[in-house]
Short mmCIF file of C-alpha atoms in Angstrom, two decimals:
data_model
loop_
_atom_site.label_atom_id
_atom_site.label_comp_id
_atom_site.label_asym_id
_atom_site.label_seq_id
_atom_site.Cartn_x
_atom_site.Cartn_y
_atom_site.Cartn_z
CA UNK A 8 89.98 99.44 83.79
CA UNK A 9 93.46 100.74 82.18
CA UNK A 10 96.16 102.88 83.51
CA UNK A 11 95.92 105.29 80.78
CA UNK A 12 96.45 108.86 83.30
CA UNK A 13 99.49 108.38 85.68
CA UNK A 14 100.07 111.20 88.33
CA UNK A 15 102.81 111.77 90.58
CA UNK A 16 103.63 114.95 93.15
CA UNK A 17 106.77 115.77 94.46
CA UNK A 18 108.09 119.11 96.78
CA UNK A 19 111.25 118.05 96.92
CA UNK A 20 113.86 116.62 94.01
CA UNK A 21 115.27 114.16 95.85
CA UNK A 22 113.66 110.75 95.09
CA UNK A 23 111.95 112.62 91.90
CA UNK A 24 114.23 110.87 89.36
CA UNK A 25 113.83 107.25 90.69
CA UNK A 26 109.84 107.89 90.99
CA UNK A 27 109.43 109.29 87.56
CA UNK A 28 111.77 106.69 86.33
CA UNK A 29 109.19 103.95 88.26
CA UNK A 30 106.50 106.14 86.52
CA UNK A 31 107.81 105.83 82.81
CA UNK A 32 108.49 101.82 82.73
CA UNK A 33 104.41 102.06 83.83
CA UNK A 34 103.54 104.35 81.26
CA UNK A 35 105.27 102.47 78.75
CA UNK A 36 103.94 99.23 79.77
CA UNK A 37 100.31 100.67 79.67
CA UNK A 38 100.51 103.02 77.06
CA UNK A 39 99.97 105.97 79.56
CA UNK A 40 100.43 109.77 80.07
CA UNK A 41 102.07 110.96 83.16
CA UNK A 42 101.22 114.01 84.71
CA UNK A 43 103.60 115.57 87.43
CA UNK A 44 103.03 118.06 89.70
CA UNK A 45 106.22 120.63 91.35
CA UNK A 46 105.11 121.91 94.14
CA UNK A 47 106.44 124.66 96.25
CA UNK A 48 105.24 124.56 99.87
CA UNK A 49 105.00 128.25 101.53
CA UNK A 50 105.49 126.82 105.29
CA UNK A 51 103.48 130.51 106.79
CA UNK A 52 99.95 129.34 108.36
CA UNK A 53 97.46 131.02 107.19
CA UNK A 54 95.14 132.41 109.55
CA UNK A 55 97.45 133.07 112.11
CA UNK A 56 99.05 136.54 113.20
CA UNK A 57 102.83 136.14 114.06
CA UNK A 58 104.31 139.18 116.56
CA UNK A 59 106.51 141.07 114.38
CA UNK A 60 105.77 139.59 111.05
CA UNK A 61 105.80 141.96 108.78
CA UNK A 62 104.97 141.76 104.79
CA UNK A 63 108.45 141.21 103.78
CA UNK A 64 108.59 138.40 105.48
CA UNK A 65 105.65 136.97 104.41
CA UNK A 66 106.70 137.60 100.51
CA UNK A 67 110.51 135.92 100.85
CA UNK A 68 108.43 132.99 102.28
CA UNK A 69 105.82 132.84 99.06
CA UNK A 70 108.94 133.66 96.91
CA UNK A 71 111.00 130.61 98.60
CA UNK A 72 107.82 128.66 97.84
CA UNK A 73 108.03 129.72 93.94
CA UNK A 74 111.74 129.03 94.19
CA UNK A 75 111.13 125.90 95.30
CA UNK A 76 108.47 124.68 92.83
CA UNK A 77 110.91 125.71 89.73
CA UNK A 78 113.67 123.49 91.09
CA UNK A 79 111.17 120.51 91.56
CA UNK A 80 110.08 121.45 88.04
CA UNK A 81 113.42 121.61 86.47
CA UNK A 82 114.64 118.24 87.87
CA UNK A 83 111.05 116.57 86.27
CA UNK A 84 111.80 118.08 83.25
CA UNK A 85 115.40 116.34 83.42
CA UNK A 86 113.85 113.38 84.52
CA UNK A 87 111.58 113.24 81.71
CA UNK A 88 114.28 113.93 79.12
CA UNK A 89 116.62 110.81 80.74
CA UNK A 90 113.60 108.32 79.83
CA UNK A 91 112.90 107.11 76.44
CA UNK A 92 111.66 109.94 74.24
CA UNK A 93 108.16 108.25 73.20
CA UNK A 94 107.07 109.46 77.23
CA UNK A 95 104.07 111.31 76.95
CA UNK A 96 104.85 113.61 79.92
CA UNK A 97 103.68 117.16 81.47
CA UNK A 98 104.71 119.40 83.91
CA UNK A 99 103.07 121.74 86.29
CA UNK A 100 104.43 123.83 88.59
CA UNK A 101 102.59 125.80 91.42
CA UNK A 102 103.37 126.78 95.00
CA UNK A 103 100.83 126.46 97.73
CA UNK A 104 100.40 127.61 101.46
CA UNK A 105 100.93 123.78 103.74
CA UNK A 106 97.11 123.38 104.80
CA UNK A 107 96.13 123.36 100.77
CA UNK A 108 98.75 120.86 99.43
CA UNK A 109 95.63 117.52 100.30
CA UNK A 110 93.31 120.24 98.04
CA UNK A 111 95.43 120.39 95.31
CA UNK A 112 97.10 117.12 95.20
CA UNK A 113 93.34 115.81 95.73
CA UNK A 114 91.51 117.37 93.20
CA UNK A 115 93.89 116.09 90.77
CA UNK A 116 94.66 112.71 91.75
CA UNK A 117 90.65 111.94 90.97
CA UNK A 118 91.45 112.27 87.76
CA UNK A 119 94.34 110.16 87.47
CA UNK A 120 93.69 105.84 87.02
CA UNK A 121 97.26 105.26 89.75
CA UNK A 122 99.27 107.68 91.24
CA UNK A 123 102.88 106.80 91.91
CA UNK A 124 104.74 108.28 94.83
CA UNK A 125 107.78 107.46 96.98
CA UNK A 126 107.60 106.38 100.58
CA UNK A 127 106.64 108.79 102.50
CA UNK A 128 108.03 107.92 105.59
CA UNK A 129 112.37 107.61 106.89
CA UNK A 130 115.20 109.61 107.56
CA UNK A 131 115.30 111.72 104.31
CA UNK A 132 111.65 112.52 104.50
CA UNK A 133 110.64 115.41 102.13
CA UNK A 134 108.60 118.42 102.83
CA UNK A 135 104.84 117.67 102.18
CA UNK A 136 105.45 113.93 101.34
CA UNK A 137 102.78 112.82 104.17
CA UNK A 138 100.49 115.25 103.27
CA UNK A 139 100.52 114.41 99.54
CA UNK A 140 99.93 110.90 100.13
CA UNK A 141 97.12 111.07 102.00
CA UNK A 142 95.85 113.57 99.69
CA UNK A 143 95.90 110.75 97.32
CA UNK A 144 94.63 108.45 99.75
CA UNK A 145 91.72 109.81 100.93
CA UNK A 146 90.63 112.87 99.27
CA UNK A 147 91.43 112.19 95.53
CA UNK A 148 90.14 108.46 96.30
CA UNK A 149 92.60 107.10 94.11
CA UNK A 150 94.59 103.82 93.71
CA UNK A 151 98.27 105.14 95.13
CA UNK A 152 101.49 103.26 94.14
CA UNK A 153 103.89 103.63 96.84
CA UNK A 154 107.72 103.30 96.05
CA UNK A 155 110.34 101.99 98.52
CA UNK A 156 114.13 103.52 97.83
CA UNK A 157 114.99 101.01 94.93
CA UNK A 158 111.46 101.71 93.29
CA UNK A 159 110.14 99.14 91.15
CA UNK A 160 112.07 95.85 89.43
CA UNK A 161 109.31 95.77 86.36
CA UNK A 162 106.54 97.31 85.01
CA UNK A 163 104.46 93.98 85.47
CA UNK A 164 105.23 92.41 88.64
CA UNK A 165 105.33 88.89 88.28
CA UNK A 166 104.25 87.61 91.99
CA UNK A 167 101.78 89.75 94.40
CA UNK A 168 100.53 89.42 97.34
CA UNK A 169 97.12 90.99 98.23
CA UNK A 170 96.71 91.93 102.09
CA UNK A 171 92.63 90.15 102.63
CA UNK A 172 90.85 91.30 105.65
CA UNK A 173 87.23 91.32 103.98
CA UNK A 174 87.01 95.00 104.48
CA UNK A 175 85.99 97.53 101.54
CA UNK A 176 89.15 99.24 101.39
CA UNK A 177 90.83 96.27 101.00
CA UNK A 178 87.97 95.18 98.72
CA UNK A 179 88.54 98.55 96.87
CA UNK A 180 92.57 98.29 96.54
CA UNK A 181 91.62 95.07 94.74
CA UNK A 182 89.58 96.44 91.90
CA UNK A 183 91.92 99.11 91.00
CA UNK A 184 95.36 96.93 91.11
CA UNK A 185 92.89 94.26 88.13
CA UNK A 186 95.90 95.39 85.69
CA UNK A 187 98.44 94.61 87.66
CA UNK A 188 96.92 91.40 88.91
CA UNK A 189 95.86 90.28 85.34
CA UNK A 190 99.33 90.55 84.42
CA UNK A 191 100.77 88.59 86.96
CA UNK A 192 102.13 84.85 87.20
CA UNK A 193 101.00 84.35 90.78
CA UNK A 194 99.03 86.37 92.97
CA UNK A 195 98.64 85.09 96.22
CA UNK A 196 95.62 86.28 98.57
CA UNK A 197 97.07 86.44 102.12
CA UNK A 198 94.61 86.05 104.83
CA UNK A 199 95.97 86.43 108.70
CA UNK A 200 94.32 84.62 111.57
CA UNK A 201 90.59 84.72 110.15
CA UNK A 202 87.76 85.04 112.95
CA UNK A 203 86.01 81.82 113.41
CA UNK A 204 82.44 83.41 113.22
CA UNK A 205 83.25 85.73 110.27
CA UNK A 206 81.12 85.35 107.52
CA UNK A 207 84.11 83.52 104.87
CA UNK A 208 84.74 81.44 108.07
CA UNK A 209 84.03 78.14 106.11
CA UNK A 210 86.20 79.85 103.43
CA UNK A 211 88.46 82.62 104.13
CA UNK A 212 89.32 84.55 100.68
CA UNK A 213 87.14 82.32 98.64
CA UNK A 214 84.69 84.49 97.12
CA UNK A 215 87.49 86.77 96.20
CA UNK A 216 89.92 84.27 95.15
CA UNK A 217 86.86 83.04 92.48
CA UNK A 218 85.82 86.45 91.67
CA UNK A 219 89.83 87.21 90.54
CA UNK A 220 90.05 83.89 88.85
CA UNK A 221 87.12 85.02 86.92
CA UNK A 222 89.09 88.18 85.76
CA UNK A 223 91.71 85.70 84.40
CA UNK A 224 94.36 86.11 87.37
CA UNK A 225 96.32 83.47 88.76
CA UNK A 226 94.64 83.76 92.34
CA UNK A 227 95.21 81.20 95.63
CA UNK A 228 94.13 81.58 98.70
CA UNK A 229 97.07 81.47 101.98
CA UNK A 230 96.20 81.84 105.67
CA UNK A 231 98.74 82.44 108.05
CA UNK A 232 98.49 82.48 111.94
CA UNK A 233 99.25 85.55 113.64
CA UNK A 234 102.52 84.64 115.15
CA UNK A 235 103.98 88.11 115.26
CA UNK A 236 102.36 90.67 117.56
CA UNK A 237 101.67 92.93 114.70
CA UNK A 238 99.58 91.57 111.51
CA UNK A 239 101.79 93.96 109.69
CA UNK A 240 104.70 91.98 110.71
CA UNK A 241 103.64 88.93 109.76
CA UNK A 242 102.23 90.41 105.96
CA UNK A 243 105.88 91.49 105.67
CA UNK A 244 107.52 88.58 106.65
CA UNK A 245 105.47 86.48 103.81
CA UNK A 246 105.90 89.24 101.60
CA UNK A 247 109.90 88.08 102.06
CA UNK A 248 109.53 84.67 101.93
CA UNK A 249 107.34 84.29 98.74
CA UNK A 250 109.47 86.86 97.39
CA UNK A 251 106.75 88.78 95.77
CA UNK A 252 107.12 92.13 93.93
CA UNK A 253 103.83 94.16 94.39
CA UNK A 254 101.68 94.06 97.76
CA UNK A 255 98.53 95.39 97.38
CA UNK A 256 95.80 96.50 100.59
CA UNK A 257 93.80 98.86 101.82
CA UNK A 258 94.81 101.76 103.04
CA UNK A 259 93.48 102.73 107.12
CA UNK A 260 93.59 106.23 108.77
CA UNK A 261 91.08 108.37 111.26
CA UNK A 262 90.30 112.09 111.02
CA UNK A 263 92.15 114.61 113.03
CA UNK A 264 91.66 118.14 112.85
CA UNK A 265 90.23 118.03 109.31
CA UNK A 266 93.15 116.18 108.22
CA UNK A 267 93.15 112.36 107.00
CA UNK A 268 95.94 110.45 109.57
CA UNK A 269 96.98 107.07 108.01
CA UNK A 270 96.20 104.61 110.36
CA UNK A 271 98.89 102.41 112.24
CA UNK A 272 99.07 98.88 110.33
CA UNK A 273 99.02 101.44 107.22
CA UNK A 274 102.01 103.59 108.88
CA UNK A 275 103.87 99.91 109.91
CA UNK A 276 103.91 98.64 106.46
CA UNK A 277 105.08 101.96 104.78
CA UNK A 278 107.59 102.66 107.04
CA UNK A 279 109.20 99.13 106.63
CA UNK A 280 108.22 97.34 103.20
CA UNK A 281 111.06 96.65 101.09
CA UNK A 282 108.57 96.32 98.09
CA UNK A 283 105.95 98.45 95.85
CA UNK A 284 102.62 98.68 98.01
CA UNK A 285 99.56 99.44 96.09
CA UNK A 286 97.00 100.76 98.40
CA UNK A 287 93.55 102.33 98.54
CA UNK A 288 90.74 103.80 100.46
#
């Protein structure tokens, strides 16, 4: 597997720049194309009647949504022409109603090998950012690249940390971050407070530290005790000490009214990592 098709989605232009930025040392690293989507987000519910809506209304908010979409397209555009000019890049622009942004963003992220995107979570939170990740996530079933504020120090991180529980999302996120990992000087398989009648009990992260070595990566095994009273807590805190650049897991969520919710240890690490999390369902 190769990152040759790199998406990202944005509704607002206000961490565009450092994600396409994050996007282009990728591409250029693997040789990639990267695909962008502006989107305008027309806030009006469909399906509902609102007392004295009338059409006009209704077309300033699709217009605001158009509006909106050019903006996000002309600061990717400027983006793209502030990277280095070999950037295979396009740009698409399209405004949607809020309950058909995981459609869109969904149906194109399966066609993409990573998408990158900023955190979606924090005090400048933009428009649709939630809904696009999980779009990602857990419709378009692809590998998603999520950016804290200072995005990402390299193209090839040098030391990752991969979040083992034995489940197959976690099992999945590892498959789809084999680039990265392959690249990497250390990667360090992080498994918190196994059970004692799990089935690696004799060997917690064994089969998928040999599998990886197998790949060529650099793979050891490290379990912790659960000394904080989240396991997210404790994941960051060695993500800290060992210094590592990349942490890659599974991503968690439940269903709730047709929507994909991520799930809390999911939420805990996105709202406070300090690095890149690669994650997938």
């Amino acid at each position: 597997m190769a990152y040759n098709s790199i998406l990202t989605a944005a509704s607002n232009t206000d961490s565009l720049p450092q994600t396409i930025a994050t996007a282009a040392k990728i591409c250029a690293a693997h040789d990639a194309h990267l695909d962008i989507l502006a989107i305008g987000i027309d806030r009006m519910q469909a399906g509902y009647s609102y007392m004295g809506l009338d059409m006009a209304t209704v077309q300033i908010a699709l217009e605001r949504a158009e509006t909106d979409a050019r903006l996000v397209e002309a600061a990717a555009l400027a983006a793209i022409q502030a990277e280095t000019p070999s950037l295979r890049a396009s740009v698409e622009a399209l405004s949607v109603q809020r309950p058909a942004v995981g459609e869109v963003v969904g149906r194109r992220a399966r066609f993409a090998d990573l998408v990158v995107l900023p955190r979606p979570y924090g005090s400048a939170d933009e428009p649709g950012a939630e809904a696009i990740i999980e779009a990602a996530l857990f419709e378009g079933r692809a590998p998603v690249l999520v950016l804290p504020k200072s995005g990402i120090a390299s193209a090839t991180p040098e030391r990752i940390i991969i979040a083992w529980n034995e489940s197959a999302e976690a099992m999945v996120a590892v498959r789809l971050a084999l680039p990265f990992l392959r690249q990497a000087k250390s990667v360090s398989i992080c498994v918190i407070d196994p059970p004692t009648h799990g089935p690696e009990r004799s060997d917690p992260g064994g089969l998928l530290c040999q599998m990886l070595v197998r790949h060529g990566v650099k793979a050891e095994v490290t379990v912790l005790a659960r000394t904080l009273p989240r396991v997210s807590d404790v994941l960051l805190r060695h993500v800290v000490d060992q210094n590592a650049d990349l942490l890659v897991m599974g991503a968690y969520g439940h269903s709730r009214l047709r929507e994909s919710i991520l799930g809390g240890p999911t939420r805990d690490i996105l709202e406070q990592t300090l690095v890149p999390v690669l994650m997938a369902h």
